[in-house]
Short mmCIF file of C-alpha atoms in Angstrom, two decimals:
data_model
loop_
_atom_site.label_atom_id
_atom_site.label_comp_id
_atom_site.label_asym_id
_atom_site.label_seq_id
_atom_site.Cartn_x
_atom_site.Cartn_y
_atom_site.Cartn_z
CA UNK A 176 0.00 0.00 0.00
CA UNK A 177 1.46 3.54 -0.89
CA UNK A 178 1.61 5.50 2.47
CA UNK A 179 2.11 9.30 1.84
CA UNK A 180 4.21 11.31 3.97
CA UNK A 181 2.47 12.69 7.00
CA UNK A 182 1.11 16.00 6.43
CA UNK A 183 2.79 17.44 10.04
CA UNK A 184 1.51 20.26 12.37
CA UNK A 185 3.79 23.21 11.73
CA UNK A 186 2.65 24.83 15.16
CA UNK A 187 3.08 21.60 17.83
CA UNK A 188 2.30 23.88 20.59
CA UNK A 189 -1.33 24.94 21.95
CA UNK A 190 -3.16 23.76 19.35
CA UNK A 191 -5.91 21.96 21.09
CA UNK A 192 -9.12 23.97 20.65
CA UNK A 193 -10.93 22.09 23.54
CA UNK A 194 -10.09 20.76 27.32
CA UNK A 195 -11.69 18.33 29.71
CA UNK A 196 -10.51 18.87 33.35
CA UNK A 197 -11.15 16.61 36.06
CA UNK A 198 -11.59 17.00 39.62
CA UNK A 199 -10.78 14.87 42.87
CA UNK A 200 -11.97 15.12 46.39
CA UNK A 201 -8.65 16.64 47.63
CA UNK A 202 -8.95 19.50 45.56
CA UNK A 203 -7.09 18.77 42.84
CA UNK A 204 -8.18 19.69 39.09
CA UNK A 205 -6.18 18.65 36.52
CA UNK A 206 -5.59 15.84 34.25
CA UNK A 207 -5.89 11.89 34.59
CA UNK A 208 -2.34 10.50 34.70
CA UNK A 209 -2.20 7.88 32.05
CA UNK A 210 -3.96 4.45 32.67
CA UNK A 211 -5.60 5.62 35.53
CA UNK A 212 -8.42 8.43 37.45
CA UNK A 213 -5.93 9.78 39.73
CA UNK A 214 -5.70 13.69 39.02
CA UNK A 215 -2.68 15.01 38.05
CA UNK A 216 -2.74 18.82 39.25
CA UNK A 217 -2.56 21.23 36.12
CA UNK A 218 -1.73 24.81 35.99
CA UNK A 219 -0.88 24.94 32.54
CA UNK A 220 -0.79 22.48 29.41
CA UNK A 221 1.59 23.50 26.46
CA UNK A 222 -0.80 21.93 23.98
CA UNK A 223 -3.80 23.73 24.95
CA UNK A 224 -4.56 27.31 25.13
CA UNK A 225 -2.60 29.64 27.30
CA UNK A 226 -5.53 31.45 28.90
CA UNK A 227 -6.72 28.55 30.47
CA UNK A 228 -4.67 28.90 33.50
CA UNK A 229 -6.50 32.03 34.52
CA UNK A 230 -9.51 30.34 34.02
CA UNK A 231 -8.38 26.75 36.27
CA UNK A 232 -7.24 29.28 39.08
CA UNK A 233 -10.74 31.28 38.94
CA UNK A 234 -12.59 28.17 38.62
CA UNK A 235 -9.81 26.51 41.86
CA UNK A 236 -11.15 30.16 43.59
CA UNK A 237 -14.92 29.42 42.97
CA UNK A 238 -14.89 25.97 44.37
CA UNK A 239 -13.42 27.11 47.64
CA UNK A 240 -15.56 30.57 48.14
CA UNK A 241 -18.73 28.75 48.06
CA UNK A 242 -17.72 25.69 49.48
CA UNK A 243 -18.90 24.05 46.25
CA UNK A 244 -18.46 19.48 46.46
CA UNK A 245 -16.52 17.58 43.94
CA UNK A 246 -18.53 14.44 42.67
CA UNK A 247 -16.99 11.18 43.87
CA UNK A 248 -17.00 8.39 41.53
CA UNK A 249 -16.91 5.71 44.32
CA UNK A 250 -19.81 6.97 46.68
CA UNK A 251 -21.47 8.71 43.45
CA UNK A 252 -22.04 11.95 45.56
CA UNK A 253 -21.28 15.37 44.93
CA UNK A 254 -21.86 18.21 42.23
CA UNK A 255 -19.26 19.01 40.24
CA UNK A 256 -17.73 16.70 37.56
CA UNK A 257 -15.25 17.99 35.22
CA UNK A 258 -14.30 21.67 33.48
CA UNK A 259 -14.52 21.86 29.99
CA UNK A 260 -12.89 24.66 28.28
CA UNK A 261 -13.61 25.43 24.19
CA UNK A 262 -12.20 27.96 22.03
CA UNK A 263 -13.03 29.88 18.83
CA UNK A 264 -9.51 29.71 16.71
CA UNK A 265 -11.70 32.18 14.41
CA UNK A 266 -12.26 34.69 16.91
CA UNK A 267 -10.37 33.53 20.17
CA UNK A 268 -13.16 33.69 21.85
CA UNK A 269 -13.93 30.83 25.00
CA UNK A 270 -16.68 28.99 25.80
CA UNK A 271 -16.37 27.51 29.50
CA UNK A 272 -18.61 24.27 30.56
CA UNK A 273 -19.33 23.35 34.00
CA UNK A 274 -20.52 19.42 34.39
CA UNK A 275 -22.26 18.72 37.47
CA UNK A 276 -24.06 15.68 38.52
CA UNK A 277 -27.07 17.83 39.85
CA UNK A 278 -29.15 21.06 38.65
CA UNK A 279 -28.63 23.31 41.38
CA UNK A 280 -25.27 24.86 40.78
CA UNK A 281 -24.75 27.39 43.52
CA UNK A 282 -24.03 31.07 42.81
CA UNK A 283 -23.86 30.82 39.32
CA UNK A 284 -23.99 34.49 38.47
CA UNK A 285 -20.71 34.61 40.66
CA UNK A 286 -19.39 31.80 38.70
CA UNK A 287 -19.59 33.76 35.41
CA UNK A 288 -18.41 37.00 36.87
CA UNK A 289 -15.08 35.37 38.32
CA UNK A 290 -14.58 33.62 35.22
CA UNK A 291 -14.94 36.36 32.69
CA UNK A 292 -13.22 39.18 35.42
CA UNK A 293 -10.30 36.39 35.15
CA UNK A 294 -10.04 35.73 31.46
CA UNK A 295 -12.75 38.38 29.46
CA UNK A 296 -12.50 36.21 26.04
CA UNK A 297 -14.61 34.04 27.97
CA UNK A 298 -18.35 34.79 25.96
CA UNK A 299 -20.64 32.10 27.52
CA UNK A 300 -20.62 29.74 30.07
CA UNK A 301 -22.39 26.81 30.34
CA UNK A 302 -23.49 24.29 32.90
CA UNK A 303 -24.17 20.23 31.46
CA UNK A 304 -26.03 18.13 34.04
CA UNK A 305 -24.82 14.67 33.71
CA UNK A 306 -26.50 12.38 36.31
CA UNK A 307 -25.72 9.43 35.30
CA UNK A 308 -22.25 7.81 36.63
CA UNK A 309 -20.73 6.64 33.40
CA UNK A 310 -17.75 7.96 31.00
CA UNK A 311 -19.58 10.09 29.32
CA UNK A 312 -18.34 13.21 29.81
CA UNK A 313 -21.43 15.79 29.14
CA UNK A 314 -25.04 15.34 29.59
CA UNK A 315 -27.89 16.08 27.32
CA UNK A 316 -29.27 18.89 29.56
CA UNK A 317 -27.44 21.66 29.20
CA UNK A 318 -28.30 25.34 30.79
CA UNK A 319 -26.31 29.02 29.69
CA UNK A 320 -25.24 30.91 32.39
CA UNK A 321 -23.61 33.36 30.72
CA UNK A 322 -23.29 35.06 27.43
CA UNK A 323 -23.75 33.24 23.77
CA UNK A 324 -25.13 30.10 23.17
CA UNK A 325 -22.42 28.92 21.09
CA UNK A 326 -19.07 29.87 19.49
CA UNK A 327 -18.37 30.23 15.80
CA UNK A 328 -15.18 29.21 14.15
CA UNK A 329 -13.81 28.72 10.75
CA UNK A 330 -12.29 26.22 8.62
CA UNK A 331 -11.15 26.92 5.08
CA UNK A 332 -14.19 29.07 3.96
CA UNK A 333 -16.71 27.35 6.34
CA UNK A 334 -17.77 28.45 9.34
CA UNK A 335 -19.64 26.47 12.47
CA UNK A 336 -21.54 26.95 15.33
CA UNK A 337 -20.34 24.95 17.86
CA UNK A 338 -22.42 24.35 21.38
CA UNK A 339 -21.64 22.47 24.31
CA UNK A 340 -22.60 19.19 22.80
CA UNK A 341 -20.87 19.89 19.44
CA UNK A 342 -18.22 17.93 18.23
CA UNK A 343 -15.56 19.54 16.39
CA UNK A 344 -12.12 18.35 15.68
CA UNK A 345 -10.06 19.52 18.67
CA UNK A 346 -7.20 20.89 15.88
CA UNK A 347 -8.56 23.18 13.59
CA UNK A 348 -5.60 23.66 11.46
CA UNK A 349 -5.31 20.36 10.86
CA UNK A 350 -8.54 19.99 10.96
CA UNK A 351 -8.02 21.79 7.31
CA UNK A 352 -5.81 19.19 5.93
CA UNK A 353 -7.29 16.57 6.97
CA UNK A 354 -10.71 17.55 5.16
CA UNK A 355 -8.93 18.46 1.89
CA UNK A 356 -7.06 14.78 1.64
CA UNK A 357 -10.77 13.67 1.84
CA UNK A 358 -12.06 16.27 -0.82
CA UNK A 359 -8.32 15.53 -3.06
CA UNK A 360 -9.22 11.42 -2.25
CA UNK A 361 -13.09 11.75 -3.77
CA UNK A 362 -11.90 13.51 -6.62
CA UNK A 363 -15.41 14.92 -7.46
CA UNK A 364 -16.14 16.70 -10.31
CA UNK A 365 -19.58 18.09 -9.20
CA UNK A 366 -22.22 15.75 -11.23
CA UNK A 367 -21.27 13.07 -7.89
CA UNK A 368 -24.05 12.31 -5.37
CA UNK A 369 -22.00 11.12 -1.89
CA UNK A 370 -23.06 9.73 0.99
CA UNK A 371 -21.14 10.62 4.26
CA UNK A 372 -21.51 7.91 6.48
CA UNK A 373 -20.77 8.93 10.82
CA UNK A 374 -21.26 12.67 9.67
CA UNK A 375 -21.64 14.11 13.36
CA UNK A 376 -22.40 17.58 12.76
CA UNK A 377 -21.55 17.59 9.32
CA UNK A 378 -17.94 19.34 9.08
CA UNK A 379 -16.59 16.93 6.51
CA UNK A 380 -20.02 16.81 4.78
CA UNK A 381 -19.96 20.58 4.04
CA UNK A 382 -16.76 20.20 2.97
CA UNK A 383 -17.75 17.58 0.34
CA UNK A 384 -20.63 19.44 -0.65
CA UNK A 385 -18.55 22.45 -2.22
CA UNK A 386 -17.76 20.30 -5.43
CA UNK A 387 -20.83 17.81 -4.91
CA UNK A 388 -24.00 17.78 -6.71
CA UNK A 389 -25.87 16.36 -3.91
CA UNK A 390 -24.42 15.54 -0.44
CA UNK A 391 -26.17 13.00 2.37
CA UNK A 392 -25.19 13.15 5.64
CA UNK A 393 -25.88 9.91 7.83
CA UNK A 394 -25.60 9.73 11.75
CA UNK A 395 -27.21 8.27 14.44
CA UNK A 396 -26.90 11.21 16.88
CA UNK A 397 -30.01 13.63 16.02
CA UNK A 398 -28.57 16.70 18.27
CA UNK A 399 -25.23 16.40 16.25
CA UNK A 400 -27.68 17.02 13.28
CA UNK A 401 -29.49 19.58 14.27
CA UNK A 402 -25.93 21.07 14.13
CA UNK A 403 -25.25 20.03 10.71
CA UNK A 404 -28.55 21.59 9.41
CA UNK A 405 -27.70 24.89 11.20
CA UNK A 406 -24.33 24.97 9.67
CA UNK A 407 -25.65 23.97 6.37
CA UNK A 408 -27.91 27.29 6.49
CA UNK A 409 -25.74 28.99 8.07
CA UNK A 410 -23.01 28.41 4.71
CA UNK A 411 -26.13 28.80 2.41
CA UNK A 412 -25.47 25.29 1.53
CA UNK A 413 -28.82 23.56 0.23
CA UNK A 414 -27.84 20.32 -1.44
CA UNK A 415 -27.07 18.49 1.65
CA UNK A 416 -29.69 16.43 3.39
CA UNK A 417 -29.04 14.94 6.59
CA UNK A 418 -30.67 11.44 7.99
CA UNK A 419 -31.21 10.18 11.19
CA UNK A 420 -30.72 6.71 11.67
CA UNK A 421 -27.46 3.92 11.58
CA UNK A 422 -25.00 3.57 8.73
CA UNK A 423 -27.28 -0.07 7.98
CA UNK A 424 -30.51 1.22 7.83
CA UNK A 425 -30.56 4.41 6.30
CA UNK A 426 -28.54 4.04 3.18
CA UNK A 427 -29.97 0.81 1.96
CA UNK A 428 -33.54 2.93 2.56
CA UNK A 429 -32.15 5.78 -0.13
CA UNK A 430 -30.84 3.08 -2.51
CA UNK A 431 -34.26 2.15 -2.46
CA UNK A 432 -35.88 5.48 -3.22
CA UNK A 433 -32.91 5.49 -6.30
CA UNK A 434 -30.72 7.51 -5.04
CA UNK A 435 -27.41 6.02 -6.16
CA UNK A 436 -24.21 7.17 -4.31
CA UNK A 437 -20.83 7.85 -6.39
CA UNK A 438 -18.64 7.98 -3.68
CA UNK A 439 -18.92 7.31 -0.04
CA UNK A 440 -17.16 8.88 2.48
CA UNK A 441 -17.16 7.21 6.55
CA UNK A 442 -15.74 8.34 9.24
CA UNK A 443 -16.26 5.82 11.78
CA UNK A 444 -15.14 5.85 15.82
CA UNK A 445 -12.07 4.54 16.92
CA UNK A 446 -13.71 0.81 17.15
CA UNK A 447 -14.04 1.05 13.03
CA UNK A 448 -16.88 -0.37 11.36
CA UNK A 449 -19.36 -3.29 12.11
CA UNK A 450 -19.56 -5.84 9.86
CA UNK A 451 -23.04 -4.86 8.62
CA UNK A 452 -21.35 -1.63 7.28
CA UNK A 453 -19.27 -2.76 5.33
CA UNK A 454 -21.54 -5.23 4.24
CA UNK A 455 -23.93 -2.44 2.91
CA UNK A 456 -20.81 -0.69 1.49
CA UNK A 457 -19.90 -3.60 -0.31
CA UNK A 458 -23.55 -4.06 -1.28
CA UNK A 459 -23.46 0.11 -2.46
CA UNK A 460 -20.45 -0.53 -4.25
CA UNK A 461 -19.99 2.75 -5.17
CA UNK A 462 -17.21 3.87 -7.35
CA UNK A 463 -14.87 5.47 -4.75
CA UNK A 464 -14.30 5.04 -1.01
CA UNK A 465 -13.00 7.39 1.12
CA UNK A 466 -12.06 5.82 4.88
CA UNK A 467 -11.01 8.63 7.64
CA UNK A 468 -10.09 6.88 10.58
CA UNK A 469 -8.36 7.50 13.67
CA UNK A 470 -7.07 4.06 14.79
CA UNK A 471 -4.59 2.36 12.28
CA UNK A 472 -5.39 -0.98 13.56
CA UNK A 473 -9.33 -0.77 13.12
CA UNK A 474 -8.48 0.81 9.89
CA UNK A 475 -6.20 -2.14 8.73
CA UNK A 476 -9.14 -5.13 9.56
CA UNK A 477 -12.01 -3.03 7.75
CA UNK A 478 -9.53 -2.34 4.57
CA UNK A 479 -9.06 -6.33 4.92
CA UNK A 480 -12.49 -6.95 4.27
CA UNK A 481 -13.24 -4.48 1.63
CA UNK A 482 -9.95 -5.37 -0.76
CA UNK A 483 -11.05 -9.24 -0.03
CA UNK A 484 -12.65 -10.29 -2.95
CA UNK A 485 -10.60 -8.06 -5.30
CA UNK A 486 -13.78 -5.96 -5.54
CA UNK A 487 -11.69 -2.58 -4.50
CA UNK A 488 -8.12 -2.17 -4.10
CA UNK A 489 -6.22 1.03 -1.94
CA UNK A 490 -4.77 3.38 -3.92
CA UNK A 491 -3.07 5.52 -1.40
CA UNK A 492 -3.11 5.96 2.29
CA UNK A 493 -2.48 10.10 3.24
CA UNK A 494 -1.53 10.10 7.22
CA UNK A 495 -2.84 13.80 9.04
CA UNK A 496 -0.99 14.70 12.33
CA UNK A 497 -4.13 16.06 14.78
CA UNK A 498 -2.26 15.38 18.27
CA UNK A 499 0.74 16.17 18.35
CA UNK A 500 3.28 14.66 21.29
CA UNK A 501 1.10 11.51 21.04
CA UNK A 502 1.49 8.28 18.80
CA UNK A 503 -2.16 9.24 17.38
CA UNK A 504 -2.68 9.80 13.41
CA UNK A 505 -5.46 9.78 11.57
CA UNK A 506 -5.44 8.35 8.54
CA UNK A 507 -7.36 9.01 4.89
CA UNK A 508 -7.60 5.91 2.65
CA UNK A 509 -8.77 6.13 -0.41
CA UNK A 510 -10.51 3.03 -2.24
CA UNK A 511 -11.50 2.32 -5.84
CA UNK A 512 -13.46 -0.27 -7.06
CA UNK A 513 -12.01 -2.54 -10.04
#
């Protein structure tokens, strides 16, 4: 398989556009250390934005004012979970996220006022109740405290909104390159209909849908949609449709209402695809394949099955550095049948 050389970051420092700090019941907030849930105290993190530390040591100054509990994963008691911190590379601006494990948040006008006296990019802040004691990280109820509902930020000519709940590649820049090897790997023409399989809220599918005649967007997560139509308005893009529903069930349905896809594009989570997915790609067979993934290994048992028969073969692999300091890469392969 031809393996391009990996398009690098050319900024390796503070490049992470989003945080998720975690507390423990003697005070600390900070960081897992690896392998583990004890809390590694942070100050400052040389990959993520430098303004956080104003915002940890408001945050630190909160907590102890009001007296405020940290949840504890053992007894499952307490409010607070974890501080996420979000930024705008567009416009700088921050959007800070308080999880709790409860609704009643105490003082939260105080809250907002030391955070935004401490650090006054900060343009909303949010508070996710997340009741539940699992590893999700945010929960579906999620109240404004402070400021905008969401931030906006840009990549190549698109913009997004981006909430709470959002997901949005944590490296923007690369971010960039990695949705061009995609575009550059589809090599559309704009007569193409593509289906985006695991859109989330549609970043990649906008992209596609610049030289696209007709774009479909399919995920199972229907708030992560309700992004991807908002962004799709928001670009004035109106040849994108976006479906509700797994990879399994929803494209077979539009192969049976004709609509015929060119090229497919999937960007599945780390655990790759299951074998009914590839299945109905297989089934599809659609004249190009485009694979992001972010787990080589995944990656190399789902390329397995779809070069098996002889039915498609790789023609390149294009590697994207998002993390940088980490073994992590993700990967665009692109596929053509014959």
């Amino acid at each position: 398989i031809q393996v391009n050389p990996i398009i690098g970051l050319k900024e390796p420092f503070r490049f992470r556009n989003k945080a998720v700090y975690q507390l423990s019941q003697n005070g600390k907030l900070g960081l897992y250390e690896r392998g583990s849930h004890r809390v590694v105290p942070v100050d400052d993190c040389l990959v993520q934005d430098e303004r956080h530390a104003q915002i940890i040591k408001a945050f630190r100054g909160y907590l102890e004012a009001f007296g405020v509990s940290i949840y504890h994963e053992t007894q499952r008691a307490g409010m607070v979970k974890h501080l996420v911190i979000r930024r705008s590379d567009a416009t700088r601006e921050l959007m800070v996220t308080v999880v709790t494990s409860k609704a009643k948040l105490p003082m939260t006008k105080k809250l907002a006022e030391m955070l935004v006296e401490a650090c006054p990019e900060v343009t909303s802040v949010h508070q996710s109740i997340q009741p539940e004691h699992t590893s999700k990280i945010l929960g579906d109820t999620v109240k404004c405290l402070y400021g905008k509902a969401h931030l906006v930020d840009q990549i190549g000519s698109l913009s997004f909104q981006i909430s709470p709940l959002s997901f949005f590649q944590v490296n923007s820049a690369q971010a960039y390159h990695l949705y061009q090897a995609a575009l550059e790997a589809a090599d559309l023409k704009g007569t193409e209909t593509v289906f985006d399989f695991y859109c989330g809220t549609g970043t990649l599918t906008l992209f596609l849908a610049q030289r696209a005649k007709s774009v479909y967007g399919i995920e199972l997560n229907g708030a992560a949609l309700e992004d991807a139509r908002i962004n799709a308005s928001h670009n004035q893009i109106n040849h994108a449709q976006f479906i509700v529903g797994s990879v399994e069930e929803a494209a077979p349905a539009l192969m049976e209402k004709g609509v015929v896809a060119d090229v497919i594009v999937l960007d599945p989570p780390r655990s790759g695809c299951t074998a009914e997915v590839l299945d109905t790609l297989l089934q599809m067979a659609p004249r190009t394949i485009v694979y992001v993934s972010c787990k080589p290994s995944t990656l190399a048992r789902d390329l397995k099955t779809l070069c098996a028969d002889g039915t498609y073969h790789v023609a390149y692999a294009q590697p994207v550095d998002m993390f940088g300091h980490t073994t992590g890469v993700e990967t665009v392969v692109k596929l053509v049948r014959g």
